[in-house]
PDB file of C-alpha atoms in Angstrom:
ATOM      1  CA  MET V 126     -51.687  -9.986  62.437  1.00 68.00           C
ATOM      2  CA  LEU V 127     -53.786  -7.301  63.974  1.00 71.00           C
ATOM      3  CA  ALA V 128     -54.760  -6.597  60.315  1.00 74.00           C
ATOM      4  CA  THR V 129     -56.631  -9.529  59.985  1.00 73.00           C
ATOM      5  CA  ALA V 130     -58.077  -9.935  63.282  1.00 73.00           C
ATOM      6  CA  LEU V 131     -61.885  -8.382  64.494  1.00 86.00           C
ATOM      7  CA  GLY V 132     -63.331  -7.271  67.226  1.00 91.00           C
ATOM      8  CA  LYS V 133     -62.863  -8.361  70.801  1.00 92.00           C
ATOM      9  CA  VAL V 134     -60.107 -10.550  69.787  1.00 93.00           C
ATOM     10  CA  LYS V 135     -58.208  -7.971  68.105  1.00 93.00           C
ATOM     11  CA  ILE V 136     -58.281  -5.463  71.232  1.00 94.00           C
ATOM     12  CA  LEU V 137     -56.870  -8.727  73.634  1.00 95.00           C
ATOM     13  CA  ALA V 138     -54.242  -8.931  70.901  1.00 93.00           C
ATOM     14  CA  ARG V 139     -53.113  -5.372  70.797  1.00 94.00           C
ATOM     15  CA  LEU V 140     -53.152  -5.024  74.440  1.00 95.00           C
ATOM     16  CA  MET V 141     -51.231  -8.030  74.784  1.00 94.00           C
ATOM     17  CA  ARG V 142     -48.886  -6.328  71.918  1.00 93.00           C
ATOM     18  CA  GLU V 143     -48.490  -3.099  73.503  1.00 94.00           C
ATOM     19  CA  THR V 144     -47.754  -4.663  77.038  1.00 94.00           C
ATOM     20  CA  GLY V 145     -46.117  -7.700  77.106  1.00 93.00           C
ATOM     21  CA  MET V 146     -49.224  -9.097  78.929  1.00 94.00           C
ATOM     22  CA  ALA V 147     -49.430 -13.231  78.979  1.00 94.00           C
ATOM     23  CA  LEU V 148     -53.062 -14.221  78.120  1.00 94.00           C
ATOM     24  CA  VAL V 149     -53.799 -15.211  81.389  1.00 92.00           C
ATOM     25  CA  ASP V 150     -53.474 -11.537  83.092  1.00 93.00           C
ATOM     26  CA  ALA V 151     -54.433  -9.555  79.648  1.00 94.00           C
ATOM     27  CA  GLN V 152     -58.263 -11.518  79.460  1.00 93.00           C
ATOM     28  CA  LYS V 153     -58.714 -10.811  83.418  1.00 92.00           C
ATOM     29  CA  VAL V 154     -58.394  -6.509  82.520  1.00 90.00           C
ATOM     30  CA  GLY V 155     -61.340  -4.618  83.729  1.00 83.00           C
ATOM     31  CA  MET V 156     -62.738  -7.880  85.216  1.00 87.00           C
ATOM     32  CA  THR V 157     -64.600  -8.144  89.027  1.00 86.00           C
ATOM     33  CA  LEU V 158     -63.461 -10.634  91.470  1.00 87.00           C
ATOM     34  CA  ASP V 159     -66.736 -12.174  90.776  1.00 89.00           C
ATOM     35  CA  ASP V 160     -66.604 -12.364  87.296  1.00 87.00           C
ATOM     36  CA  ALA V 161     -63.133 -14.132  87.485  1.00 85.00           C
ATOM     37  CA  GLN V 162     -64.601 -16.703  89.829  1.00 86.00           C
ATOM     38  CA  LYS V 163     -67.624 -17.148  87.631  1.00 87.00           C
ATOM     39  CA  PHE V 164     -65.405 -17.999  84.329  1.00 86.00           C
ATOM     40  CA  GLY V 165     -62.517 -19.901  86.631  1.00 85.00           C
ATOM     41  CA  LEU V 166     -59.745 -18.208  86.312  1.00 83.00           C
ATOM     42  CA  SER V 167     -56.985 -18.765  88.760  1.00 82.00           C
ATOM     43  CA  LYS V 168     -55.622 -16.643  91.213  1.00 84.00           C
ATOM     44  CA  PRO V 169     -58.882 -14.422  90.542  1.00 78.00           C
ATOM     45  CA  GLU V 170     -57.449 -12.179  93.529  1.00 81.00           C
ATOM     46  CA  ARG V 171     -54.618 -10.845  91.225  1.00 83.00           C
ATOM     47  CA  LEU V 172     -56.886  -8.848  88.567  1.00 85.00           C
ATOM     48  CA  PRO V 173     -54.888  -5.985  86.806  1.00 89.00           C
ATOM     49  CA  VAL V 174     -56.934  -2.803  87.392  1.00 87.00           C
ATOM     50  CA  LEU V 175     -57.161  -0.380  84.516  1.00 88.00           C
ATOM     51  CA  GLU V 176     -56.357   3.404  86.515  1.00 87.00           C
ATOM     52  CA  ASP V 177     -56.980   7.047  84.488  1.00 86.00           C
ATOM     53  CA  GLU V 178     -57.271   4.640  81.068  1.00 86.00           C
ATOM     54  CA  THR V 179     -54.083   4.624  80.546  1.00 93.00           C
ATOM     55  CA  LEU V 180     -51.785   2.408  83.525  1.00 94.00           C
ATOM     56  CA  ILE V 181     -52.674  -1.038  84.520  1.00 94.00           C
ATOM     57  CA  ARG V 182     -51.219  -2.284  87.187  1.00 93.00           C
ATOM     58  CA  GLY V 183     -51.675  -5.920  89.121  1.00 91.00           C
ATOM     59  CA  ASN V 184     -49.864  -9.218  90.103  1.00 91.00           C
ATOM     60  CA  ARG V 185     -48.548 -11.611  87.223  1.00 92.00           C
ATOM     61  CA  THR V 186     -50.961 -14.616  87.964  1.00 89.00           C
ATOM     62  CA  LYS V 187     -48.085 -17.208  87.406  1.00 90.00           C
ATOM     63  CA  THR V 188     -45.464 -15.646  90.026  1.00 91.00           C
ATOM     64  CA  GLY V 189     -47.232 -12.996  91.958  1.00 90.00           C
ATOM     65  CA  GLU V 190     -44.598  -9.829  90.461  1.00 93.00           C
ATOM     66  CA  ARG V 191     -46.134  -6.481  90.818  1.00 93.00           C
ATOM     67  CA  TYR V 192     -46.243  -4.761  87.608  1.00 93.00           C
ATOM     68  CA  ARG V 193     -47.426  -1.325  86.110  1.00 94.00           C
ATOM     69  CA  VAL V 194     -47.549  -0.677  82.378  1.00 94.00           C
ATOM     70  CA  ARG V 195     -48.736   2.168  80.351  1.00 95.00           C
ATOM     71  CA  ILE V 196     -51.138   1.925  77.408  1.00 95.00           C
ATOM     72  CA  SER V 197     -52.057   3.903  74.429  1.00 96.00           C
ATOM     73  CA  GLN V 198     -55.232   6.484  75.046  1.00 96.00           C
ATOM     74  CA  SER V 199     -56.774   4.458  72.073  1.00 95.00           C
ATOM     75  CA  LEU V 200     -56.372   1.074  73.306  1.00 95.00           C
ATOM     76  CA  GLY V 201     -57.745   2.736  76.962  1.00 94.00           C
ATOM     77  CA  ASN V 202     -60.138   4.049  75.366  1.00 94.00           C
ATOM     78  CA  GLN V 203     -61.524   0.678  73.452  1.00 94.00           C
ATOM     79  CA  LEU V 204     -60.716  -1.283  76.495  1.00 93.00           C
ATOM     80  CA  LYS V 205     -63.397   1.062  78.472  1.00 92.00           C
ATOM     81  CA  ALA V 206     -66.102   0.755  75.618  1.00 92.00           C
ATOM     82  CA  LEU V 207     -65.825  -2.797  76.117  1.00 91.00           C
ATOM     83  CA  GLY V 208     -66.927  -2.819  79.538  1.00 88.00           C
ATOM     84  CA  SER V 209     -66.741  -4.942  82.421  1.00 86.00           C
ATOM     85  CA  PRO V 210     -66.100  -7.828  81.756  1.00 88.00           C
ATOM     86  CA  ALA V 211     -64.031  -6.716  78.898  1.00 90.00           C
ATOM     87  CA  PHE V 212     -62.824 -10.310  77.659  1.00 92.00           C
ATOM     88  CA  PRO V 213     -65.715 -12.564  79.445  1.00 91.00           C
ATOM     89  CA  GLY V 214     -65.287 -16.658  79.078  1.00 89.00           C
ATOM     90  CA  THR V 215     -62.381 -18.991  80.020  1.00 90.00           C
ATOM     91  CA  TYR V 216     -58.809 -19.118  79.629  1.00 90.00           C
ATOM     92  CA  VAL V 217     -59.368 -21.614  77.096  1.00 92.00           C
ATOM     93  CA  LYS V 218     -61.868 -19.581  75.101  1.00 93.00           C
ATOM     94  CA  TRP V 219     -59.667 -16.812  74.379  1.00 93.00           C
ATOM     95  CA  ARG V 220     -56.625 -19.249  74.233  1.00 93.00           C
ATOM     96  CA  GLU V 221     -58.287 -20.860  71.183  1.00 93.00           C
ATOM     97  CA  GLU V 222     -59.765 -17.080  69.508  1.00 92.00           C
ATOM     98  CA  LEU V 223     -55.904 -16.071  69.528  1.00 91.00           C
ATOM     99  CA  ASN V 224     -54.541 -19.184  67.917  1.00 90.00           C
ATOM    100  CA  ALA V 225     -57.441 -19.097  65.180  1.00 90.00           C
ATOM    101  CA  LEU V 226     -56.005 -15.363  64.591  1.00 89.00           C
ATOM    102  CA  LEU V 227     -52.559 -16.790  64.182  1.00 87.00           C
ATOM    103  CA  ASP V 228     -53.460 -19.546  61.666  1.00 87.00           C
ATOM    104  CA  LYS V 229     -55.710 -17.304  59.873  1.00 87.00           C
ATOM    105  CA  ALA V 230     -52.862 -14.545  59.507  1.00 85.00           C
ATOM    106  CA  GLY V 231     -50.232 -17.428  58.820  1.00 85.00           C
ATOM    107  CA  VAL V 232     -47.917 -17.287  61.712  1.00 81.00           C
ATOM    108  CA  LYS V 233     -46.288 -20.211  61.885  1.00 78.00           C
ATOM    109  CA  MET V 234     -45.989 -21.857  65.614  1.00 71.00           C
ATOM    110  CA  THR V 235     -42.394 -23.574  66.357  1.00 70.00           C
ATOM    111  CA  SER V 236     -41.698 -26.238  69.171  1.00 67.00           C
ATOM    112  CA  PRO V 237     -38.632 -26.076  71.329  1.00 63.00           C
ATOM    113  CA  ARG V 238     -35.687 -28.395  69.879  1.00 60.00           C
ATOM    114  CA  VAL V 239     -35.039 -29.580  73.366  1.00 59.00           C
ATOM    115  CA  PRO V 240     -34.790 -33.588  72.870  1.00 56.00           C
ATOM    116  CA  ALA V 241     -36.680 -35.452  75.058  1.00 54.00           C
ATOM    117  CA  LEU V 242     -35.840 -37.782  77.963  1.00 57.00           C
ATOM    118  CA  PRO V 243     -35.987 -41.655  77.526  1.00 56.00           C
ATOM    119  CA  ASP V 244     -39.408 -41.873  79.370  1.00 56.00           C
ATOM    120  CA  GLN V 245     -40.979 -38.800  77.592  1.00 53.00           C
ATOM    121  CA  ARG V 246     -42.797 -38.528  74.180  1.00 53.00           C
ATOM    122  CA  VAL V 247     -43.930 -34.972  72.363  1.00 52.00           C
ATOM    123  CA  VAL V 248     -47.774 -34.573  72.658  1.00 52.00           C
ATOM    124  CA  GLY V 249     -49.643 -31.769  71.338  1.00 53.00           C
ATOM    125  CA  SER V 250     -48.109 -28.675  70.647  1.00 52.00           C
ATOM    126  CA  GLY V 251     -44.812 -29.650  71.114  1.00 51.00           C
ATOM    127  CA  HIS V 252     -44.910 -30.085  75.087  1.00 51.00           C
ATOM    128  CA  TRP V 253     -43.190 -33.213  76.861  1.00 46.00           C
ATOM    129  CA  ALA V 254     -45.346 -35.782  78.379  1.00 46.00           C
ATOM    130  CA  ASP V 255     -44.134 -39.061  80.482  1.00 46.00           C
ATOM    131  CA  ARG V 256     -44.599 -42.133  78.773  1.00 44.00           C
ATOM    132  CA  ARG V 257     -46.205 -44.014  81.688  1.00 43.00           C
TER     133      ARG V 257
END
């Protein structure tokens, strides 16, 4: 997949691959609190911080759980070269960029094989919604 990626989306995908970070957290790397608020990101106070070019620490947006993860020197250099914010824009923008990359690379997404409850139906990308 990374072989077909270009530019910032390649660096973002590589960051997520090396760290296991969720998109909602990875896109905030190198962002200031003001930038996060400007782009309407959820829980902007939980920004990851890049220390000494190879250590990222922060709190997960979804759970608040603290984490520390090392990245390669080459990825650290790429993130530093992007400046701040490294990945400007909304979560939706970057999700769409990554989905386009997955499509281009021929990656097929699967849905969980969980049956719907009687009052639910499948919508969009395999998520359940109430029939009401």
